[in-house]
Short mmCIF file of C-alpha atoms in Angstrom, two decimals:
data_model
loop_
_atom_site.label_atom_id
_atom_site.label_comp_id
_atom_site.label_asym_id
_atom_site.label_seq_id
_atom_site.Cartn_x
_atom_site.Cartn_y
_atom_site.Cartn_z
CA MET A 164 51.02 34.01 -123.67
CA SER A 165 47.46 35.13 -123.47
CA THR A 166 46.48 38.75 -122.97
CA ALA A 167 46.73 39.90 -119.38
CA VAL A 168 43.28 41.01 -117.89
CA LYS A 169 43.16 44.05 -115.92
CA PRO A 170 41.90 44.25 -112.60
CA ASP A 171 37.97 45.45 -112.37
CA TRP A 172 37.81 49.21 -112.48
CA ARG A 173 35.82 48.96 -109.45
CA TYR A 174 38.62 47.36 -107.46
CA ARG A 175 41.06 49.91 -109.01
CA VAL A 176 38.95 52.74 -107.39
CA LEU A 177 38.44 51.04 -104.34
CA PHE A 178 41.90 50.59 -103.56
CA THR A 179 43.23 54.13 -104.94
CA LEU A 180 40.61 55.54 -102.15
CA LEU A 181 41.80 53.24 -99.37
CA ALA A 182 45.51 53.93 -100.18
CA PRO A 183 45.87 56.28 -97.42
CA VAL A 184 44.49 54.02 -94.70
CA LEU A 185 46.37 50.95 -95.92
CA ALA A 186 49.48 52.60 -96.00
CA TRP A 187 48.72 54.30 -92.56
CA HIS A 188 47.82 50.60 -91.17
CA GLY A 189 50.76 49.22 -92.55
CA ILE A 190 53.04 51.69 -90.80
CA ALA A 191 51.28 51.11 -87.81
CA GLN A 192 51.64 47.36 -88.08
CA ALA A 193 55.47 47.79 -88.71
CA ARG A 194 55.77 49.61 -85.57
CA ARG A 195 54.10 47.23 -83.35
CA ALA A 196 56.22 44.49 -85.03
CA GLU A 197 59.31 46.20 -84.62
CA ASP A 198 60.15 45.19 -88.10
CA PRO A 199 61.56 48.52 -89.98
CA ARG A 200 61.45 46.57 -93.59
CA MET A 201 57.63 45.91 -93.19
CA ALA A 202 56.41 49.32 -93.98
CA ARG A 203 58.78 50.19 -96.65
CA GLN A 204 58.83 46.67 -98.49
CA LYS A 205 54.88 46.92 -98.55
CA LEU A 206 55.30 50.05 -100.46
CA GLY A 207 57.66 48.23 -102.58
CA LYS A 208 60.75 49.65 -101.41
CA ASP A 209 64.01 48.26 -99.81
CA LEU A 210 63.52 45.10 -101.68
CA PRO A 211 66.57 42.83 -102.53
CA GLU A 212 68.07 42.85 -105.89
CA ARG A 213 67.59 39.45 -107.54
CA HIS A 214 69.57 38.14 -110.58
CA ASP A 215 69.10 34.66 -110.12
CA ARG A 216 65.28 34.21 -111.28
CA PRO A 217 64.03 32.75 -108.11
CA VAL A 218 61.14 30.83 -107.61
CA TRP A 219 58.73 33.04 -105.42
CA ILE A 220 56.49 31.50 -102.80
CA HIS A 221 53.81 33.71 -101.38
CA MET A 222 52.42 32.61 -97.88
CA ALA A 223 50.29 35.12 -96.34
CA SER A 224 50.50 34.17 -92.66
CA VAL A 225 51.41 31.63 -90.12
CA GLY A 226 49.00 28.89 -91.50
CA GLU A 227 49.98 29.28 -94.86
CA VAL A 228 53.81 29.25 -94.14
CA ASN A 229 53.27 25.78 -91.96
CA ALA A 230 51.40 24.32 -94.83
CA ALA A 231 53.91 25.28 -97.28
CA TYR A 232 56.64 23.99 -95.26
CA PRO A 233 56.69 20.38 -96.48
CA LEU A 234 56.65 21.77 -100.36
CA VAL A 235 59.29 23.79 -99.74
CA MET A 236 61.51 20.88 -98.04
CA GLU A 237 60.56 18.89 -101.08
CA LEU A 238 61.72 21.37 -103.58
CA ARG A 239 64.89 21.86 -102.05
CA ARG A 240 65.50 18.05 -102.15
CA ARG A 241 64.69 17.67 -105.92
CA TYR A 242 66.38 20.86 -106.78
CA PRO A 243 69.24 21.82 -104.31
CA ALA A 244 70.28 24.76 -106.85
CA LEU A 245 66.88 25.91 -107.66
CA PRO A 246 66.74 29.69 -106.03
CA LEU A 247 63.79 30.55 -103.74
CA ILE A 248 62.50 33.45 -102.04
CA VAL A 249 59.35 33.63 -99.79
CA SER A 250 57.01 36.40 -98.94
CA THR A 251 54.40 36.82 -96.03
CA PHE A 252 51.72 39.58 -95.49
CA THR A 253 51.93 39.63 -91.67
CA PRO A 254 54.74 39.86 -89.08
CA SER A 255 53.89 36.72 -87.59
CA GLY A 256 54.34 34.83 -90.96
CA ALA A 257 57.56 36.44 -91.42
CA ALA A 258 58.88 35.12 -87.80
CA THR A 259 57.51 31.65 -88.63
CA ALA A 260 59.13 31.59 -92.11
CA GLN A 261 62.36 32.77 -90.90
CA THR A 262 62.54 30.28 -88.07
CA LYS A 263 61.24 27.11 -89.93
CA LEU A 264 62.82 27.56 -93.25
CA GLY A 265 66.08 29.31 -92.27
CA SER A 266 68.19 31.78 -93.22
CA ASP A 267 69.43 30.73 -96.54
CA ILE A 268 65.69 31.37 -98.11
CA GLU A 269 65.34 35.28 -98.26
CA HIS A 270 62.17 36.63 -96.79
CA VAL A 271 60.41 39.87 -98.00
CA TYR A 272 56.96 41.15 -97.32
CA LEU A 273 54.47 41.19 -100.05
CA PRO A 274 53.78 44.49 -101.39
CA LEU A 275 50.16 46.05 -101.02
CA ASP A 276 48.41 45.85 -104.22
CA PHE A 277 49.34 49.37 -105.52
CA LYS A 278 50.63 49.53 -109.12
CA ARG A 279 53.93 51.30 -108.24
CA ALA A 280 54.50 48.90 -105.36
CA VAL A 281 53.74 45.87 -107.30
CA HIS A 282 56.23 46.99 -110.26
CA ARG A 283 58.71 47.73 -107.99
CA PHE A 284 58.46 44.12 -106.59
CA PHE A 285 58.91 42.41 -109.92
CA GLU A 286 61.56 44.93 -110.92
CA HIS A 287 63.61 43.75 -108.13
CA ILE A 288 62.64 40.18 -107.68
CA LYS A 289 62.48 39.12 -111.16
CA PRO A 290 60.65 35.70 -110.15
CA ARG A 291 60.67 32.73 -112.76
CA CYS A 292 57.42 31.67 -111.45
CA ALA A 293 55.07 32.56 -108.84
CA LEU A 294 53.40 30.03 -106.21
CA ILE A 295 50.59 31.42 -104.13
CA MET A 296 49.66 29.55 -101.26
CA GLU A 297 45.95 28.78 -100.85
CA THR A 298 43.25 31.75 -101.13
CA GLU A 299 45.43 34.97 -101.58
CA ILE A 300 43.87 36.78 -104.80
CA TRP A 301 45.30 40.03 -105.50
CA PRO A 302 44.06 41.58 -108.89
CA ARG A 303 47.15 43.91 -109.69
CA LEU A 304 49.52 41.57 -108.70
CA PHE A 305 48.10 38.73 -110.64
CA TYR A 306 47.81 41.15 -113.71
CA GLN A 307 51.47 41.95 -113.39
CA CYS A 308 52.42 38.40 -113.45
CA ARG A 309 50.62 37.81 -116.71
CA ARG A 310 51.72 40.98 -118.20
CA ASN A 311 55.33 40.05 -117.26
CA ASP A 312 54.94 36.45 -118.49
CA ILE A 313 55.58 35.09 -115.00
CA PRO A 314 53.68 31.83 -114.59
CA LEU A 315 51.29 32.06 -111.62
CA ILE A 316 50.17 29.07 -109.83
CA ILE A 317 47.95 28.81 -107.00
CA VAL A 318 49.07 25.93 -104.44
CA ASN A 319 46.84 23.87 -102.27
CA GLY A 320 43.98 26.10 -103.75
CA ARG A 321 40.80 26.76 -101.58
CA LEU A 322 37.61 28.67 -101.65
CA SER A 323 35.17 29.01 -98.75
CA ARG A 324 31.66 29.32 -98.88
CA ARG A 325 31.82 32.58 -97.72
CA SER A 326 34.17 33.62 -100.30
CA MET A 327 31.13 32.43 -102.85
CA ASN A 328 28.82 34.73 -101.14
CA LYS A 329 30.49 37.66 -101.79
CA PRO A 330 28.65 40.75 -103.43
CA ARG A 331 28.52 40.27 -107.40
CA TRP A 332 30.75 43.05 -108.14
CA MET A 333 33.58 41.41 -106.00
CA ARG A 334 33.00 37.76 -107.47
CA ALA A 335 33.76 39.74 -110.91
CA VAL A 336 36.92 41.11 -109.49
CA TYR A 337 37.88 37.56 -108.60
CA ARG A 338 36.92 36.29 -111.90
CA GLN A 339 39.14 38.66 -113.72
CA ALA A 340 42.02 38.00 -111.46
CA LEU A 341 41.79 34.24 -112.15
CA GLN A 342 42.05 34.79 -115.73
CA ASN A 343 45.54 35.62 -115.37
CA VAL A 344 46.54 32.44 -113.15
CA ASP A 345 48.25 29.68 -115.43
CA ARG A 346 47.18 26.83 -113.07
CA ILE A 347 45.06 26.18 -109.87
CA LEU A 348 46.24 23.11 -108.02
CA ALA A 349 43.29 22.46 -105.61
CA ARG A 350 43.30 20.79 -102.34
CA SER A 351 39.68 19.14 -103.14
CA GLU A 352 37.11 18.70 -105.71
CA THR A 353 34.67 21.04 -103.89
CA ASP A 354 37.55 23.82 -104.15
CA ALA A 355 37.81 23.20 -107.70
CA GLU A 356 34.18 23.43 -108.54
CA ARG A 357 34.04 26.57 -106.27
CA PHE A 358 37.12 28.05 -108.45
CA GLN A 359 35.21 26.66 -111.81
CA THR A 360 32.04 28.65 -110.60
CA LEU A 361 34.18 31.82 -109.85
CA GLY A 362 35.34 31.68 -113.74
CA ALA A 363 38.56 29.66 -113.67
CA ALA A 364 38.89 27.58 -116.84
CA ALA A 365 38.34 23.68 -116.12
CA ASP A 366 41.57 23.03 -117.95
CA LYS A 367 43.68 25.22 -115.80
CA ILE A 368 42.57 23.23 -112.62
CA GLN A 369 43.96 20.14 -111.29
CA VAL A 370 43.03 18.59 -107.77
CA ILE A 371 45.93 17.07 -105.75
CA ASP A 372 44.93 16.88 -102.41
CA ASN A 373 45.33 18.92 -98.91
CA ILE A 374 49.02 19.66 -98.68
CA LYS A 375 48.59 19.71 -94.87
CA PHE A 376 48.41 15.90 -94.90
CA ALA A 377 52.22 15.82 -95.97
CA ALA A 378 54.60 14.38 -93.53
CA PRO A 379 56.74 17.02 -91.98
CA ALA A 380 59.89 16.79 -93.68
CA LEU A 381 63.28 17.07 -91.86
CA GLN A 382 61.69 17.61 -88.63
CA PRO A 383 62.15 15.56 -85.20
CA PRO A 384 59.05 13.93 -83.69
CA ILE A 385 56.87 16.51 -82.08
CA ALA A 386 57.81 16.54 -78.36
CA PRO A 387 54.37 16.35 -76.17
CA ILE A 388 53.75 19.10 -73.61
CA GLU A 389 53.43 17.55 -70.39
CA LEU A 390 51.26 19.30 -67.51
CA PRO A 391 50.97 17.76 -63.86
CA ARG A 392 47.35 16.77 -65.08
CA PRO A 393 46.06 14.79 -68.10
CA TYR A 394 44.46 17.02 -70.25
CA ILE A 395 41.94 17.62 -73.05
CA LEU A 396 42.98 20.29 -75.54
CA ALA A 397 40.44 22.93 -77.23
CA ALA A 398 42.67 24.00 -80.30
CA SER A 399 42.42 27.06 -82.24
CA THR A 400 39.36 28.49 -80.59
CA HIS A 401 37.31 31.57 -81.66
CA ASP A 402 35.43 33.98 -79.98
CA ASP A 403 32.69 32.73 -77.72
CA GLU A 404 33.68 29.05 -77.98
CA GLU A 405 35.97 29.42 -74.77
CA LEU A 406 33.00 30.42 -72.93
CA GLN A 407 30.84 27.80 -74.33
CA LEU A 408 33.17 24.90 -73.48
CA SER A 409 34.04 26.29 -70.31
CA ARG A 410 30.86 26.43 -68.96
CA ALA A 411 30.03 22.77 -70.17
CA TRP A 412 33.23 21.77 -68.80
CA LEU A 413 32.58 23.23 -65.47
CA ALA A 414 29.11 21.45 -65.25
CA SER A 415 30.70 18.00 -65.67
CA ASP A 416 32.80 15.95 -63.51
CA LEU A 417 35.80 15.77 -65.94
CA GLY A 418 37.43 18.34 -64.00
CA GLN A 419 38.12 16.04 -61.01
CA THR A 420 40.61 14.08 -63.25
CA TYR A 421 41.34 16.16 -66.17
CA LEU A 422 42.56 19.59 -67.15
CA LEU A 423 40.96 21.57 -69.90
CA VAL A 424 43.47 23.38 -71.86
CA ILE A 425 42.29 26.06 -74.21
CA ALA A 426 44.44 27.46 -76.90
CA PRO A 427 42.99 30.18 -78.56
CA ARG A 428 43.37 30.93 -82.24
CA HIS A 429 44.67 34.56 -81.62
CA PRO A 430 46.55 34.62 -78.38
CA LYS A 431 46.07 38.34 -78.22
CA ARG A 432 42.54 37.74 -77.40
CA LYS A 433 43.73 36.84 -73.88
CA ALA A 434 42.05 39.94 -72.02
CA ALA A 435 38.67 39.03 -73.83
CA ILE A 436 38.69 35.31 -72.99
CA LEU A 437 39.46 36.43 -69.30
CA GLN A 438 37.16 38.82 -68.89
CA GLN A 439 34.38 35.86 -69.75
CA LEU A 440 36.27 33.00 -68.00
CA ARG A 441 37.04 34.72 -64.60
CA PRO A 442 33.53 35.16 -63.42
CA LEU A 443 32.81 31.37 -64.08
CA THR A 444 35.93 29.94 -61.91
CA ASP A 445 38.89 30.83 -59.86
CA ALA A 446 40.46 27.64 -60.87
CA LEU A 447 42.09 29.15 -63.92
CA ALA A 448 45.76 29.13 -64.84
CA ILE A 449 47.45 31.36 -67.41
CA ARG A 450 50.55 30.06 -69.48
CA SER A 451 52.09 33.05 -70.47
CA ASP A 452 51.86 34.29 -66.84
CA LYS A 453 53.74 31.22 -65.99
CA ASP A 454 50.99 30.11 -63.59
CA THR A 455 51.52 26.77 -61.85
CA VAL A 456 48.87 23.96 -62.80
CA THR A 457 47.83 22.59 -59.49
CA ASN A 458 45.12 19.44 -58.57
CA ALA A 459 42.95 22.42 -57.97
CA THR A 460 43.34 23.99 -61.60
CA GLN A 461 40.28 23.68 -64.04
CA ILE A 462 41.06 25.43 -67.07
CA TYR A 463 44.66 26.34 -68.36
CA LEU A 464 44.94 29.18 -70.93
CA ALA A 465 47.96 28.47 -73.42
CA ASP A 466 48.06 31.63 -74.95
CA THR A 467 51.46 31.23 -76.39
CA PHE A 468 52.85 31.04 -80.07
CA GLY A 469 54.15 27.86 -81.55
CA GLU A 470 53.13 25.41 -78.79
CA LEU A 471 50.06 24.23 -80.48
CA GLN A 472 51.50 20.89 -81.58
CA GLY A 473 53.18 20.08 -78.42
CA PHE A 474 49.94 20.51 -76.87
CA ILE A 475 48.17 18.39 -79.56
CA ALA A 476 50.89 15.81 -78.95
CA GLY A 477 50.22 15.62 -75.15
CA ALA A 478 46.35 15.64 -75.22
CA GLU A 479 44.00 12.94 -74.39
CA LEU A 480 41.51 14.41 -77.03
CA VAL A 481 41.47 17.34 -78.99
CA CYS A 482 38.26 19.63 -79.68
CA MET A 483 38.66 21.74 -82.66
CA GLY A 484 38.04 25.35 -82.69
CA GLY A 485 36.00 27.35 -85.24
CA SER A 486 33.38 24.45 -85.26
CA LEU A 487 31.09 25.52 -82.61
CA ILE A 488 30.37 28.97 -84.04
CA PRO A 489 30.01 29.49 -87.84
CA ARG A 490 33.52 29.92 -88.71
CA GLY A 491 34.22 26.85 -90.92
CA GLY A 492 36.17 25.02 -88.24
CA GLN A 493 40.16 24.54 -87.98
CA ASN A 494 42.77 22.02 -89.42
CA LEU A 495 42.13 18.70 -87.90
CA ILE A 496 44.71 16.70 -89.73
CA GLU A 497 47.67 17.51 -87.30
CA ALA A 498 45.57 15.87 -84.59
CA ALA A 499 45.02 12.89 -86.68
CA ARG A 500 48.72 12.80 -87.91
CA LEU A 501 49.58 12.50 -84.06
CA GLY A 502 47.09 9.60 -83.49
CA LYS A 503 44.69 11.96 -81.54
CA VAL A 504 40.80 11.88 -82.02
CA ALA A 505 39.54 15.11 -83.12
CA LEU A 506 35.77 16.12 -81.98
CA PHE A 507 34.26 19.23 -83.32
CA GLY A 508 31.05 20.84 -83.68
CA PRO A 509 28.42 21.41 -86.48
CA HIS A 510 30.55 24.12 -88.80
CA MET A 511 33.56 22.35 -90.34
CA GLU A 512 32.94 23.61 -93.82
CA ASN A 513 36.34 24.66 -94.50
CA PHE A 514 37.70 21.19 -93.92
CA ALA A 515 34.57 19.26 -95.38
CA ASP A 516 36.63 16.66 -97.24
CA GLU A 517 38.87 15.98 -94.18
CA ARG A 518 35.96 15.68 -91.87
CA ASP A 519 34.08 13.34 -94.09
CA LEU A 520 37.25 11.00 -94.47
CA LEU A 521 37.64 10.57 -90.84
CA LEU A 522 33.95 10.39 -89.90
CA GLN A 523 33.42 7.83 -92.76
CA HIS A 524 36.14 5.78 -91.07
CA GLN A 525 34.76 6.49 -87.51
CA ALA A 526 38.26 8.17 -86.74
CA ALA A 527 36.68 11.38 -85.44
CA VAL A 528 33.47 12.78 -83.84
CA GLN A 529 30.87 15.58 -84.73
CA VAL A 530 28.59 16.92 -82.17
CA SER A 531 25.66 19.53 -82.24
CA ASP A 532 26.93 22.03 -79.31
CA ALA A 533 29.62 22.37 -76.50
CA GLU A 534 27.42 20.23 -73.95
CA ALA A 535 27.19 17.22 -76.56
CA LEU A 536 31.01 17.66 -76.85
CA ILE A 537 31.85 17.52 -73.20
CA GLU A 538 29.30 14.39 -72.87
CA LYS A 539 31.28 12.62 -75.85
CA ILE A 540 34.64 13.35 -74.14
CA GLU A 541 33.23 11.64 -71.03
CA THR A 542 32.21 8.71 -72.84
CA LEU A 543 35.25 8.32 -75.04
CA LEU A 544 37.45 8.54 -71.91
CA HIS A 545 35.66 5.67 -70.22
CA GLN A 546 36.37 3.41 -73.65
CA ALA A 547 40.20 3.20 -73.61
CA GLY A 548 40.27 0.53 -76.10
CA GLN A 549 37.78 2.50 -78.54
CA LEU A 550 39.62 5.68 -78.18
CA LYS A 551 43.15 4.05 -78.92
CA ALA A 552 41.50 2.36 -82.04
CA MET A 553 40.10 5.49 -83.39
CA GLY A 554 43.15 7.53 -82.88
CA ALA A 555 45.16 4.75 -84.87
CA ARG A 556 42.70 4.79 -87.76
CA ALA A 557 42.97 8.53 -87.83
CA GLN A 558 46.69 8.37 -88.02
CA GLN A 559 46.76 5.49 -90.76
CA LEU A 560 44.37 7.78 -92.84
CA VAL A 561 46.26 10.61 -92.84
CA GLY A 562 49.40 8.46 -93.59
CA THR A 563 47.97 7.18 -96.62
CA LYS A 564 48.23 10.66 -98.21
CA ALA A 565 51.78 11.84 -96.77
CA ASP A 566 53.23 11.87 -99.98
CA VAL A 567 51.29 15.02 -101.22
CA ALA A 568 54.34 17.30 -101.09
CA GLN A 569 55.75 15.01 -103.72
CA ARG A 570 52.82 15.10 -105.63
CA TYR A 571 52.33 18.98 -105.84
CA ALA A 572 56.20 19.11 -106.67
CA GLN A 573 55.71 16.79 -109.64
CA ALA A 574 52.91 18.98 -110.88
CA LEU A 575 54.90 22.04 -110.74
CA GLU A 576 58.09 20.45 -112.40
CA SER A 577 57.44 22.23 -115.77
CA TYR A 578 57.21 25.76 -114.13
CA LEU A 579 60.36 25.29 -112.08
CA VAL A 580 62.70 24.19 -114.61
CA SER A 581 61.62 26.11 -117.53
CA PRO A 582 61.90 29.62 -116.47
CA ARG A 583 60.05 32.17 -118.51
CA GLY A 584 59.70 35.96 -117.97
CA THR A 585 60.77 39.45 -119.36
CA ALA A 586 61.68 42.67 -117.92
CA PRO A 587 58.81 44.04 -116.30
CA HIS A 588 56.47 46.51 -118.09
CA THR A 589 55.34 49.58 -116.93
CA PRO A 590 52.48 49.37 -114.31
CA LEU A 591 49.13 50.32 -115.44
#
């Protein structure tokens, strides 16, 4: 085992100074979520006592839980007796994990990156290995993994361009934390290069693919959500995109036949969205209010949780949020998997490889702004044959990568079946 690398001193000082604020925030969040476990487990308390050396999988929130689901199902298929435990950081992630993964996989909240909380976590859970989904980098947690000889693997590893533009001292924090990682299974060559730029050793990095390409395991087909009128879906929109799209939509003739369904990335933004949209039109219906969609309805705000896939399945076309503003875009794989053509704006950096794959095969459309997007929708809706062919190509492309969960499981095999680990060390 190589020597554990301590977190950068600036990180330790900063986290110590922020401790009261972070603890207060955790308590407030737990009260809002009505989950009494949350505040205590984030401080390393009220954790289950595990003696079976489980594989620990951390998924920050809902997106990571959904991404990890096919891998978890593949691990259960390959190793039925393998003990698993999962952690999340948010209450919405916890709810999704408990719903999707079932009650037989224990869930806990990830402790805040305080030395005592992290120590207590390892003292109780005693994992044989740690699988961290995507981009979660916690320096003290990573340090204790190495110190306790617990293999630490980043799964579906990704780093955004924004991560690479952090201040120099923050990049130094990341660099030191990555020294404690045993393996980085990256989703793309671009992400692998970024991890290397941040200081990860090249021989620790292996490119697999985006795990979101994985075919959903043991799930029934997605049931389309049907509305009284055919609709175009704006999926996972961010602040200001709802306004841009609605203005362009209302200026077009599409509303005579079609409905614009807006599914915001964060439904809790409902009030802010309505404040922007109500001055534009009265022909607005809200799903959480159980409003009825009529022939006069122009815009339908789908401000609910857990229904996005159903809306994608029922839509004529899907516009990807986070792409009309510089947010890096949202996952367009689910639309492609369901045979839907995805349209998006200029900002898709977070899904650059997937974007390029679909564009290269003329299975998606990129535009410059909301007005161009609405114009392209009008064009495609008048070309039913082309639209159907594009959707079929998108579905086929995603299908060729559907075995990605198996490839991840294969890459993880040596860590899963050869448990290491010692009693937790005193925290530093």
